Amino acid sequence: MVANDDTAQGLHDALTNLIPWDGPVAPRAHLHTDAPALDLSGTWRFQLVDSPHDAPAGFTDPQFDDSDFVDLVVPSSWQMVDPAGNAPFGRPAYLNINYPIPVPASDEDIVVPNENPTGCYRHTFEVGQDFTSAERVLLRFEGVDSFARVWLNGIELGWTKGSRLTSEFDVTSQLRPGRNVLAVAVSQWSDGTFLEDQDMWRMSGIFREVTLLARPYGGIDDLFVHASWDGDAKLLIDGPEGATVTIPELELTTTCNTEVTIPAAQPWTAETLRLYDATVSTDTETVAVRIGFRTVAVDGDVITVNGEKIIFRGVNRHEWHPRTGRTLDEKTMRTDLELMKRHGVNAIRTSHYPPNARFLDLCDEYDVWVLLECDLETHGFEWGGWDGSPTGDRRWYDCLLNRIQRTVERDKNHPAIIGWSMGNESHCGEGIRLMNDWVKERDPSRFTHYEGDYAHAIVDVWTVMYPSMEWVEAVRDRTVMPGAGPAPQTGRERELPFFMCEFAHAMGNGPGELSAYEERCFDPHFHRDRMHGGFVWEWIDHGIDTGRGYAYGGDFGEVLHDSNFVCDGLVMPDRTPSPGLLEFAATMGAVRIEVDSEQLRDGTGITVTNRRDFSDLSDLEFTWQLVDDGEYVQAGVLAVGALAAHHTWTGTVPLPDEISDPMVVVVEAKLTADTLWASAGHVVARTSALLVPEPLPQPCLPASSQPRRDSSGWSLGPARFDRRGRLVTWGTASLVAAVLDLFRAPIDNDRASALARNNIGDAALAAGLDRLVHTTTSVHEDSGDLVVVTRSAAAAARNSMTTTWRWRAVQTDDGREGIHLDLHTDPHGHWPTMLGRIGVTIGLPAQWTTVSWFGLGPTENYPDSQHAAIWGRWDCDVADLQTPYVMPQENGLRQGIHELTIGGSSGGMRITADGSWPAFAIRPWTSQALMNAAHTWELEPDGHTWLTLDAISAPLGSTSCGPMPIMSHRLYAQPVDLSLTLSLV
Ligand code: GAL
């Protein structure tokens, strides 16, 4: 069936006419009003057709028989209906930079494919007199991706684009008392698609709320709240002349358009929750607004709020839910904010579009800084050198202005929003300047942002993405880093505040090096300087729940896709905090506790730094504990008190005269009272230090246990070695012999990105680190030791590692039989490749699944991501040691191992380290299997428990979209020693 020609032709024209909308009323704030409103969310009738031309004829007619249509819940994206199953409406597609449709050349008209999936929606609703007696009735769409044409009772209202922006149609003359039929045709592609090339799942439909709003005669259509703070609170609300403004808590009554000073009011900041409930009333309507008094300023090269410099401990947030896509309910939004606040996040960049309006109410309420970004990205034009990019092509300027106007007008009353961002990765042309000019005119009270303003000629701040440490240092020190890009062009950037709008790409296992960024860009040592921190990329992994694990790009048969680059968040798709988020909290959190065990006896070993910008620490209690290998010893409270912002406290804890076993001091800062985002007792900051004991006495050697050779190999204590000197039996358990291990299943940060100068993972594979051949070159007895020399090298390679394994039978100090290993390994030949680790891996019985260790834990930790880990005694099962990154990869390392016991019903092994403390990973599969699995559900236990002990482990970095790890962090081949005692359990 084909719609009548006029309708079909009209749809097609409007799709690509470079006109942002036709029909909607002027943009305005979303106000919380007592005027009647009808939420039209629910079950609608729906049919998906291949193109707008195929819309069923007459489907907009109220009398149309829609029995061929099916039910669809609105709001939703139609591709999120059973995407991993029957996918009745097609599947989502993930793309980063590439456009999902062909891109017109700059000398061509804009076209979109004729194959343009179009959802035909019908919804019947009833209204009563409260609507029909209103002066006006508006029909509000909060988000339709990407083009909607709307009819009410068969009469066309117009059409709109701008997927994450509100459109309101005036339906006063089309609305009828009683039954009304709304029809909407939503097309997947339009010229708007070229402005919406964000790195995300591409999906379509009415994915945010639809509401009918009665507008009373003499009502309040719009308000602009100006609530500032300069030591006194000042309030001016632009609104209907004569409307009454009241703030009961401040006993204030005034009128719109009158500025008042309110001495009793307290300021709002992202640290000091101070919102005032106000009402604005006319005779016919009352609107509730929440007011926060604050003044944002760019003071030279410093951003201040209420006169204080602020630091962004921020994240970039896309809207995502693994089952509903970009349709989020309030519970999910609250979960995001609660998790952020619990982990020290104080700022959100709404990458790269305005979020659901409700989320911003919650940002005011939960206290975070918001950098609100317009729905704009044209990244795919970069492939053509940005030729024809809309921000430099006047044909598009109306669309750009329409987008920024709708962004600012909707959200202008939120205290949390302190900056407006023009968009992301859209090159920079006159269009950006026009947008910025409009914003500065309409709302000079906030700073403007656009990372792509590389000439630093337009917006108020200088921001970059994924800088190297050297680069950040150059900005901080105002030196020029040779070869640094983007190159300074005007010099104006040297006078602007600086922050990283994206850094620390949280893809897979990582990001590492957060503390290195923190030192350079967030440290209050630079308090009056222009360094303002940054926003980690990004908040959540956009995995799609398939019922057995999470899908990513390419799992839905896309012709083009960018694989798992869409899973790069600090929380897993189900919002489980990743180890990266814990590291964020430990390094970026505004409350810093440091323990220097050497200084504890001098009374100054504990330092608490209040890195908040406004508030003191009176909301926290600081407690200490001394713990002796898991046993509680002593605890107390530190008198930190109401330590003011930017101040430091030092003190200590009482220590026993003698420390014989590994003893740990743990200091924690806990909330003393419930907050909106956590209960009393929530740990805001925690750190630990190991009070190093005297070295343990060397285990003694029973005379009876010399290496004994027989026809099949060697016996030594509870161990047997084969003729090649490989450890193959432990007690009664068969082992897969221990070998040297240099390999880790590449993490996302080992894989190539355009920004990385190297591809660590590919280089490791090319060097054959995953397929080393281990050759025994000698086995002999030497003074009661079994000495085995092996050479490990890959096929075709000439470089190798020579390892000497010196085994000796021992009895441990608690009387257990065991063997001691002194291992030394040396590289030979040229080793240009970065290594994943230098350690050993051994296959233990699969039944050994119980693990206990003294070292850093309980969470996984790596050399450049270990601030969240605490020294102590930790117990768990092998399954709990795995971190299920969406794309399987190296995970689960724990460092600083003094003692590790692994066992089960059929025996076990206790390993103590002397001298330097190794790291361990224990898995039911090999690193090679981890590498080969593309999804978590492809990993199967292989009949062994694989134990890897690293003498040195590689860092994580964030090279998946960022610089290489700091040179001194990189792991290259080098001589290494490992000294372990293995004893029977
Ligand atoms: C940035 C971009 C983000 C995201 C990120 C990589 O360049 O602004 O949207 O694509 O890279 O994950």
PDB file of C-alpha atoms and ligand atoms in Angstrom, residues 94 96-97 198-199 318 349 351-352 377 379 424-425 465-466 502 505 537-538 565 568 961, ligand 1:
ATOM      1  CA  TYR A  94      26.888   0.491  16.046  1.00  0.00           C
ATOM      2  CA  ASN A  96      31.651   5.457  15.604  1.00  0.00           C
ATOM      3  CA  ILE A  97      32.783   7.904  12.916  1.00  0.00           C
ATOM      4  CA  GLN A 198      27.616  10.451  17.495  1.00  0.00           C
ATOM      5  CA  ASP A 199      29.672   7.376  18.377  1.00  0.00           C
ATOM      6  CA  HIS A 318      25.591   8.813  27.089  1.00  0.00           C
ATOM      7  CA  ARG A 349      29.339  16.203  30.164  1.00  0.00           C
ATOM      8  CA  SER A 351      27.910  13.633  25.467  1.00  0.00           C
ATOM      9  CA  HIS A 352      26.835  14.413  22.844  1.00  0.00           C
ATOM     10  CA  GLU A 377      28.137  15.687  15.620  1.00  0.00           C
ATOM     11  CA  HIS A 379      32.319  13.388  12.491  1.00  0.00           C
ATOM     12  CA  ASN A 424      31.142  17.370  19.358  1.00  0.00           C
ATOM     13  CA  GLU A 425      33.531  16.608  16.528  1.00  0.00           C
ATOM     14  CA  MET A 465      40.691  14.975  24.071  1.00  0.00           C
ATOM     15  CA  TYR A 466      43.091  12.228  25.099  1.00  0.00           C
ATOM     16  CA  GLU A 502      37.604  13.508  27.175  1.00  0.00           C
ATOM     17  CA  HIS A 505      39.364   5.917  27.590  1.00  0.00           C
ATOM     18  CA  TRP A 537      35.405   8.799  28.404  1.00  0.00           C
ATOM     19  CA  GLU A 538      32.894   7.400  29.301  1.00  0.00           C
ATOM     20  CA  PHE A 565      34.462   0.384  20.785  1.00  0.00           C
ATOM     21  CA  ASP A 568      34.207   1.833  26.915  1.00  0.00           C
ATOM     22  CA  CYS A 961      41.864   5.858  22.299  1.00  0.00           C
TER      23      CYS A 961
HETATM   24  C1  GAL B   1      35.989  10.785  20.918  1.00  0.00           C
HETATM   25  C2  GAL B   1      34.533  11.097  20.711  1.00  0.00           C
HETATM   26  C3  GAL B   1      33.640  10.216  21.526  1.00  0.00           C
HETATM   27  C4  GAL B   1      34.067   8.787  21.378  1.00  0.00           C
HETATM   28  C5  GAL B   1      35.483   8.641  21.792  1.00  0.00           C
HETATM   29  C6  GAL B   1      36.024   7.244  21.633  1.00  0.00           C
HETATM   30  O1  GAL B   1      36.747  11.259  19.871  1.00  0.00           O
HETATM   31  O2  GAL B   1      34.255  12.434  21.020  1.00  0.00           O
HETATM   32  O3  GAL B   1      32.331  10.393  21.102  1.00  0.00           O
HETATM   33  O4  GAL B   1      33.944   8.420  20.062  1.00  0.00           O
HETATM   34  O5  GAL B   1      36.289   9.439  20.971  1.00  0.00           O
HETATM   35  O6  GAL B   1      35.332   6.310  22.336  1.00  0.00           O
END
